[in-house]
Coordinates of C-alpha atoms and ligand atoms in Angstrom, one line a residue:
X768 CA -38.0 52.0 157.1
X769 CA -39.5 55.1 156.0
X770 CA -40.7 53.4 152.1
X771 CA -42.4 56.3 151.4
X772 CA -39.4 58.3 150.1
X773 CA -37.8 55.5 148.7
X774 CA -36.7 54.6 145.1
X775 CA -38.1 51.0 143.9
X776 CA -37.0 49.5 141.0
X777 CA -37.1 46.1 139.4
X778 CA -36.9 44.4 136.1
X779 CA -38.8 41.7 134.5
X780 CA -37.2 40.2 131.1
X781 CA -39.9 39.3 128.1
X782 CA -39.1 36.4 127.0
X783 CA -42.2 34.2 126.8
X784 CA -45.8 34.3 128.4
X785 CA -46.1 34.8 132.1
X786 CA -46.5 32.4 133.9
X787 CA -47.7 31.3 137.7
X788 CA -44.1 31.4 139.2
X789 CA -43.7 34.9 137.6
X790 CA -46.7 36.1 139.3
X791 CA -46.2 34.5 142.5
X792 CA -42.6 35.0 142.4
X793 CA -42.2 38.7 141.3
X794 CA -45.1 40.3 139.6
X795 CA -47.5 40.4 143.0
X796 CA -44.4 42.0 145.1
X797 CA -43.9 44.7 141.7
X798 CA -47.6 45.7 142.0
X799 CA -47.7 45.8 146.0
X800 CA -44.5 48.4 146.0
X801 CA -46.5 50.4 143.5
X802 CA -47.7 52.7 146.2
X803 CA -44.9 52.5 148.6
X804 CA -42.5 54.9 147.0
X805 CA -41.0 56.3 143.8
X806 CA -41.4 52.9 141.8
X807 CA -39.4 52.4 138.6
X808 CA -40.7 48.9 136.5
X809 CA -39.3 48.3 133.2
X810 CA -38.9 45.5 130.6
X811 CA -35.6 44.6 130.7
X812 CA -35.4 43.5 126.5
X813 CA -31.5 43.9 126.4
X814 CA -31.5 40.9 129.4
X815 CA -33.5 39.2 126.6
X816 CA -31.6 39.4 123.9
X817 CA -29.1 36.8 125.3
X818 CA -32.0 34.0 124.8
X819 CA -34.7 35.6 122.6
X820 CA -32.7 36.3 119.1
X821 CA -35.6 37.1 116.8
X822 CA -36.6 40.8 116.3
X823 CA -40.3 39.8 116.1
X824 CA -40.7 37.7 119.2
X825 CA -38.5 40.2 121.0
X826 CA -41.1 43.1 120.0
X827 CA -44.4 41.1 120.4
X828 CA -42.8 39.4 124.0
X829 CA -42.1 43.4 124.8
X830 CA -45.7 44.5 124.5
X831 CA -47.1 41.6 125.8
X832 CA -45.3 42.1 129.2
X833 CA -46.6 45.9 129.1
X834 CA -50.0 44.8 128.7
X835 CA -49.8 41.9 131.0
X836 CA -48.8 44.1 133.6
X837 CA -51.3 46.8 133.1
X838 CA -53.8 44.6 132.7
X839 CA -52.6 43.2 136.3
X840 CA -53.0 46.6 137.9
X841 CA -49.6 48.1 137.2
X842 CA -50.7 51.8 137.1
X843 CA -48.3 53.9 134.7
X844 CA -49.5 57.2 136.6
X845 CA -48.5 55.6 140.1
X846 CA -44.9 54.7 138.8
X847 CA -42.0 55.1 135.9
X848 CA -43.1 51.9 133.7
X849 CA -40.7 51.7 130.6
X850 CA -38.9 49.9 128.5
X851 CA -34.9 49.6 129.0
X852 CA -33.9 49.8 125.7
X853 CA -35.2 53.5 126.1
X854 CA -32.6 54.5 128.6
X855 CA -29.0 54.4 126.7
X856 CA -27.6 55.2 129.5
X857 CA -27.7 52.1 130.9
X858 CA -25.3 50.4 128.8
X859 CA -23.3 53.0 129.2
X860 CA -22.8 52.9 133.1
X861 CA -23.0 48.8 132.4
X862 CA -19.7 48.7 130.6
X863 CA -17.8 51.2 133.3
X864 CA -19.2 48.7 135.9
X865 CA -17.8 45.9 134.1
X866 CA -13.8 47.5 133.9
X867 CA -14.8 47.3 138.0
X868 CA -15.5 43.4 137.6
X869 CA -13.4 40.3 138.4
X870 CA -13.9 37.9 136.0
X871 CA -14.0 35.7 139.2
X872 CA -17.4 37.3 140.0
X873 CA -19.2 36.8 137.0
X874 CA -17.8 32.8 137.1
X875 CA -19.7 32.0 140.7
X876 CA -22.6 33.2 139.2
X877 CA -25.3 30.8 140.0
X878 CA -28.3 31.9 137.8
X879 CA -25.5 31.9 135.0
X880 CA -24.7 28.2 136.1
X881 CA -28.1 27.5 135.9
X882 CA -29.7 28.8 132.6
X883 CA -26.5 27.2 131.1
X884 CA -27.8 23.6 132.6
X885 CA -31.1 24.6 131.5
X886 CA -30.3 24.8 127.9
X887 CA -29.3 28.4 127.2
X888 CA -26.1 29.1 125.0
X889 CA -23.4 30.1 126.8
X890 CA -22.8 33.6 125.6
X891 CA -20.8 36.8 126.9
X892 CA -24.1 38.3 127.6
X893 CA -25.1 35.5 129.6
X894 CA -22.2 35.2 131.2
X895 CA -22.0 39.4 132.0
X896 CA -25.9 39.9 132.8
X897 CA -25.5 40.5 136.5
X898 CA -23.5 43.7 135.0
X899 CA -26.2 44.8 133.4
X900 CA -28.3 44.3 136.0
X901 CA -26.6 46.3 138.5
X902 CA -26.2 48.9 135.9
X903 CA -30.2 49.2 135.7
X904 CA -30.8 49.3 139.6
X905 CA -28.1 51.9 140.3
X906 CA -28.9 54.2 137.4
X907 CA -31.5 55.4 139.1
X908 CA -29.9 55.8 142.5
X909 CA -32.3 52.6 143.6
X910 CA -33.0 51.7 147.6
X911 CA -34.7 49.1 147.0
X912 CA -35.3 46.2 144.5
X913 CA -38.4 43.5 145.3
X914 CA -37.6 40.4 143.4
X915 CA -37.5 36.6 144.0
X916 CA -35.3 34.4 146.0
X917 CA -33.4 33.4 143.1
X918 CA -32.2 37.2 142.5
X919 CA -30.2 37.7 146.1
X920 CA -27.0 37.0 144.1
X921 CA -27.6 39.6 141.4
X922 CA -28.1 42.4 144.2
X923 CA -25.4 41.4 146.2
X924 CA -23.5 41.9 142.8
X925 CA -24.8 45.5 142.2
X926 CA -24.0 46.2 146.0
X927 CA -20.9 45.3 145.8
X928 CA -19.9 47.0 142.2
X929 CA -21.3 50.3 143.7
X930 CA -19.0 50.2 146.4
X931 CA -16.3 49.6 144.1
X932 CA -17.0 52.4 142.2
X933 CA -17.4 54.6 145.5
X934 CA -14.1 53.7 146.4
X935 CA -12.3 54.0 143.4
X936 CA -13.5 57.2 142.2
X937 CA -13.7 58.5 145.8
X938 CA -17.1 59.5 146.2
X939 CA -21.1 59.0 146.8
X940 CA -21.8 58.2 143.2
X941 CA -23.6 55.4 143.6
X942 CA -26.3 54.5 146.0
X943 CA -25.9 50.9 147.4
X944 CA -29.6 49.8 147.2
X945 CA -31.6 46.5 149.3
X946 CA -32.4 43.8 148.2
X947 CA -36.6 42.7 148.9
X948 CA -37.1 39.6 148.9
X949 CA -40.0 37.6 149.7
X950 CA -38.5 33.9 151.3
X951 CA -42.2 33.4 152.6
X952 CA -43.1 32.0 148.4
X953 CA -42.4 28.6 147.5
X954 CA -40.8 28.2 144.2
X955 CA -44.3 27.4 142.5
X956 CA -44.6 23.9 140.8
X957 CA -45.1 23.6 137.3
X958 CA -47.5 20.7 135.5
X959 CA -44.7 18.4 136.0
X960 CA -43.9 19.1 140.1
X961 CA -40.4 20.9 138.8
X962 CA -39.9 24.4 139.7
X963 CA -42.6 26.4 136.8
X964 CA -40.3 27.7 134.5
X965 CA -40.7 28.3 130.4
X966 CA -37.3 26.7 130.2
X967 CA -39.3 23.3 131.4
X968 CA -42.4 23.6 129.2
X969 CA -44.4 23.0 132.3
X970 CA -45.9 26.5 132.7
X971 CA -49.7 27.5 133.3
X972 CA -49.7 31.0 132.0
X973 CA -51.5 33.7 133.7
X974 CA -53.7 34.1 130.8
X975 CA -54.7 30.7 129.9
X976 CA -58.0 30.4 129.7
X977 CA -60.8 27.8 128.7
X978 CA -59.7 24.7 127.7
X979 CA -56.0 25.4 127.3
X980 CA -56.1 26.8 131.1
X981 CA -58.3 23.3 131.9
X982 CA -55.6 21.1 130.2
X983 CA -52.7 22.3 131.6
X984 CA -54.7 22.1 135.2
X985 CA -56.0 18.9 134.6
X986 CA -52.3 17.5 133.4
X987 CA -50.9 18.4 137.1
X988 CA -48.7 15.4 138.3
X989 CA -50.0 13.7 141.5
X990 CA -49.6 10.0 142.8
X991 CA -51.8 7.5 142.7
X992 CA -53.7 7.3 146.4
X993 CA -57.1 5.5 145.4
X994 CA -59.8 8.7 145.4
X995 CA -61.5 7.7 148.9
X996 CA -58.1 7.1 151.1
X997 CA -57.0 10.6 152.7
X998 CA -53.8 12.6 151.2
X999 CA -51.7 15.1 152.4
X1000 CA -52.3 18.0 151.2
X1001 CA -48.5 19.0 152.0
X1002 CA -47.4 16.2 149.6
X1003 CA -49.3 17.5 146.4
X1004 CA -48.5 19.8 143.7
X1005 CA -52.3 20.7 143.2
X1006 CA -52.4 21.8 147.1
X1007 CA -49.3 23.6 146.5
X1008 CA -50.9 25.7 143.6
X1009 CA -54.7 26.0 145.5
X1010 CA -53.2 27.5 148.4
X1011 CA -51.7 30.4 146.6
X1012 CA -55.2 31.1 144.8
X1013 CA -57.2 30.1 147.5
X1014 CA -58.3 32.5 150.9
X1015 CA -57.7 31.6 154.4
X1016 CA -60.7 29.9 154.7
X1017 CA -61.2 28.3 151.4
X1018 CA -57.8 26.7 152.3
X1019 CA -58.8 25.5 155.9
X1020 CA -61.7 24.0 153.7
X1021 CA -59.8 22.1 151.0
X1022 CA -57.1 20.7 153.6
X1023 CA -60.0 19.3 155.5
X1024 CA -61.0 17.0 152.4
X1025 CA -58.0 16.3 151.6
X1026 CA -57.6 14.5 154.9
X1027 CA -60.8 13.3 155.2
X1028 CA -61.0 10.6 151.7
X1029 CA -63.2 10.9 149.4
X1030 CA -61.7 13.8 147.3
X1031 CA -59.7 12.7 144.4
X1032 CA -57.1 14.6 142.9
X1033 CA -59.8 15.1 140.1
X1034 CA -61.7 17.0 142.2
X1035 CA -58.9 19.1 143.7
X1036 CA -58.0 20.1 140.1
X1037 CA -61.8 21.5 139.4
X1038 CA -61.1 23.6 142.7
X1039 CA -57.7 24.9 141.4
X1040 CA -59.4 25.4 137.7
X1041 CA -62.2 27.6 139.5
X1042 CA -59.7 29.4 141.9
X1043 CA -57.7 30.8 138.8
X1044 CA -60.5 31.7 136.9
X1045 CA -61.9 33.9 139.3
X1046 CA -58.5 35.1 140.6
X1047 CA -57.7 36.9 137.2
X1048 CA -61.0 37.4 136.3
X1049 CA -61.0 41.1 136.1
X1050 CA -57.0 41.2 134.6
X1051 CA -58.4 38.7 131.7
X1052 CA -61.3 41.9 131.0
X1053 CA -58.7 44.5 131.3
X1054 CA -56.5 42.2 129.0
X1055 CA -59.3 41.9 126.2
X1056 CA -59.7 45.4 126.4
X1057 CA -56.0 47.0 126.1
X1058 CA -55.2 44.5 123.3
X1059 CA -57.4 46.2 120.8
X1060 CA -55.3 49.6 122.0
X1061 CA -51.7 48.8 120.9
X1062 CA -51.0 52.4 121.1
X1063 CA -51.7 53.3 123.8
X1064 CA -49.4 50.9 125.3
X1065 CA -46.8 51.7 123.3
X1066 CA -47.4 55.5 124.2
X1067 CA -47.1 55.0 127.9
X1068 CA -44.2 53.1 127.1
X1069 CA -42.3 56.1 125.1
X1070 CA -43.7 58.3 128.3
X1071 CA -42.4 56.3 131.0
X1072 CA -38.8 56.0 129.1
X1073 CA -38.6 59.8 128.9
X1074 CA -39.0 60.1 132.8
X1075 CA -36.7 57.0 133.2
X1076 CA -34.0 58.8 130.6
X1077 CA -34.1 62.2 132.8
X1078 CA -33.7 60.3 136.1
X1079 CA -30.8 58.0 134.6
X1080 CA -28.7 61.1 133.3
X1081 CA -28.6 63.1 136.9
X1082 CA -26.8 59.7 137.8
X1083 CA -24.3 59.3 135.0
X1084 CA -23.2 62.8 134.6
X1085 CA -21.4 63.1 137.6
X1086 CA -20.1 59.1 137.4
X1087 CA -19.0 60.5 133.3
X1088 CA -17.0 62.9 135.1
X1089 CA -15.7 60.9 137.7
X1090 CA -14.2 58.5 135.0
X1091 CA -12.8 60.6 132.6
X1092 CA -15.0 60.0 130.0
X1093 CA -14.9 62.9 127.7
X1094 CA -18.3 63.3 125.6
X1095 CA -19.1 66.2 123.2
X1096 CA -22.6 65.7 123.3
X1097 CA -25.9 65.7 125.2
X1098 CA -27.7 62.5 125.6
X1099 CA -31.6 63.5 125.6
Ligands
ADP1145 P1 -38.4 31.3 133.8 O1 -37.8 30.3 134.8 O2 -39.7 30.8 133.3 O3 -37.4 31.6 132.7 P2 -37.7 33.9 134.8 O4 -36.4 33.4 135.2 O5 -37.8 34.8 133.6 O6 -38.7 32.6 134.6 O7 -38.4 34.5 136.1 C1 -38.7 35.8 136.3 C2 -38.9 36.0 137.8 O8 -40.1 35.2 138.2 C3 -37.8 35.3 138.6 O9 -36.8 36.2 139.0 C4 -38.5 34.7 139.9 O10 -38.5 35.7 140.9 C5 -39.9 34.5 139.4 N1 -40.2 33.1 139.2 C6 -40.0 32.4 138.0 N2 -40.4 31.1 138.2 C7 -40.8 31.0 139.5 C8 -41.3 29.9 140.3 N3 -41.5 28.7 139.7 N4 -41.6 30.1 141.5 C9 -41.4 31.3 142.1 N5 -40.9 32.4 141.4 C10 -40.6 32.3 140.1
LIG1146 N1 -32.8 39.3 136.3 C1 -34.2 39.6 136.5 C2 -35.1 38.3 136.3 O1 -34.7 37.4 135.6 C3 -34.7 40.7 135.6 C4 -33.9 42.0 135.9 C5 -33.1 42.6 135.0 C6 -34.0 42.8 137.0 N2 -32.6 43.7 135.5 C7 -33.1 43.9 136.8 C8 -34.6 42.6 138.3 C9 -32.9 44.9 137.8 C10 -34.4 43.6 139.3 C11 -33.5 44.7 139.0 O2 -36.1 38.2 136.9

């Protein structure tokens, strides 16, 4: 496939720090498809709303995520980076979607099944995000949306709801976009060898650093194989983190004293402490240095919802008309 031409969009909510599973699990695959196509990022704050319900956090999470990514290498004059409060239109075209839903849909929803297990009050919101979602990916007539494993069901969702649409109103309103998804990462361990996840306070944050970062490393759950007997690597959450950090050879390397004895978990921690440090070396400069420019984030925010607004309305005009919907006035 021809990416070149294509419409790429994805979402990422802010509702906490970043963490390793973020960035292995979505944040690499966002900045990769930066120069493979028309790419449309943004921070999906209403998705946030149904477990962030504090007007400060929500703002503060909202420009951390901007300059998290920036600082990361997203590159607001490659692609549309914005936040999704700044297109109205999305709610709009999420609550025709949702007259197209059977409740039935929304009630196999697993990521719903699973924040509720994970703590997370049950709400309407909750329980209607996939709407949403497929709201924000055909909005912009969207071919393709990178995100983790753990996302399939949401775009199978959208697919679906656009077909629906298509069918009912009779027409090509909605493009049915295609799901990316990268099966090749492992869900990435947090501290305590469950999946990473804020929900679990077991998270090492992308910008952790000094002896916050070395804590959290050094906490890493492992069993209790006597430092000189040989391990398997395959068996250990530190391995599991290294080898994301690590290169080809560097890994090679480490596996060979793991199975070799004499190299504690200890050790393999000061390895993984090293790795990360050097792996977000540069984003942790960049970081330092877009934090003392709050505006300007905020400015590229405002400009990439202007670009995100003018794409969104080409899409909902027609679908407006389609429905019925009578408006007497112009959204911007
Ligand atoms: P959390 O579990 O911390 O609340 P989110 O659900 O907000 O994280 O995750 C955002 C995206 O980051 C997910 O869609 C998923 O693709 C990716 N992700 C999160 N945690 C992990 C993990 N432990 N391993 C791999 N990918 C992850
Ligand atoms: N649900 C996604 C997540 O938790 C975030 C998201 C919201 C999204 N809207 C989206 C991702 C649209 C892709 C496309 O990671």
């Amino acid at each position: 496939m021809n990416k070149q031409n294509k419409t790429i969009l994805s979402g990422i909510q802010p509702s906490g720090r970043l963490h390793l599973g973020n960035y292995f699990g979505a944040i690499r695959q966002h900045l990769d498809f930066q120069h493979k196509g028309d790419a449309f990022y943004f921070i999906a704050n209403y998705h946030s709303l149904t477990s962030v319900q504090n007007g400060g956090d929500l703002r503060q999470y909202t420009f951390d995520v901007a300059l998290d990514y920036l600082a990361l290498g997203m590159d607001p004059e490659k692609c549309t980076f914005f936040a999704q409060s700044d297109v109205p239109q999305v709610l709009e075209l999420s609550w025709i979607l949702g007259t197209l839903t059977p409740v039935s849909m929304m009630e196999k929803g697993v990521s719903y099944k699973d924040k509720v297990a994970q703590g997370l009050q049950p709400n309407i919101g909750l329980f209607t995000y996939p709407i949403l979602q497929a709201a924000d990916i055909l909005i912009y007539h969207s071919d393709l949306v990178p995100v983790g494993a753990d996302q399939k069901q949401n775009i199978e969702i959208s697919r679906d709801l656009a077909g629906r649409f298509n069918r009912i109103y009779n027409g090509d309103y909605l493009r049915i976009p295609e799901p990316f998804i990268v099966e090749s990462v492992a869900t990435v361990p947090g501290v305590d060898g469950r999946k990473m996840s804020k929900s679990y306070d077991n998270t090492i944050d992308i910008f952790d650093s000094g002896k916050a970062l070395k804590k959290k490393v050094m906490s890493v759950v492992t069993d209790s194989t006597p430092l000189e007997e040989p391990k398997d690597p395959d068996k250990c959450n530190v391995y599991a983190l290294i080898r994301l950090f690590a290169s080809e050879e560097k890994n090679r390397e480490i596996r060979d004293k793991y199975s070799s004895g004499g190299f504690g978990y200890g050790h393999a921690k000061k390895e993984l402490l090293t790795l990360i440090e050097e792996f977000f070396s540069g984003a942790r400069d960049r970081r330092e240095y877009l934090a003392k420019r709050p505006d300007t984030i905020w400015d590229m925010l405002r400009d990439g919802g202007k670009k995100a607004r003018d794409r969104a309305e080409i899409v909902m005009q027609p679908v407006r008309e389609a429905t019925g919907v009578v408006r007497h006035f112009e959204t911007q």
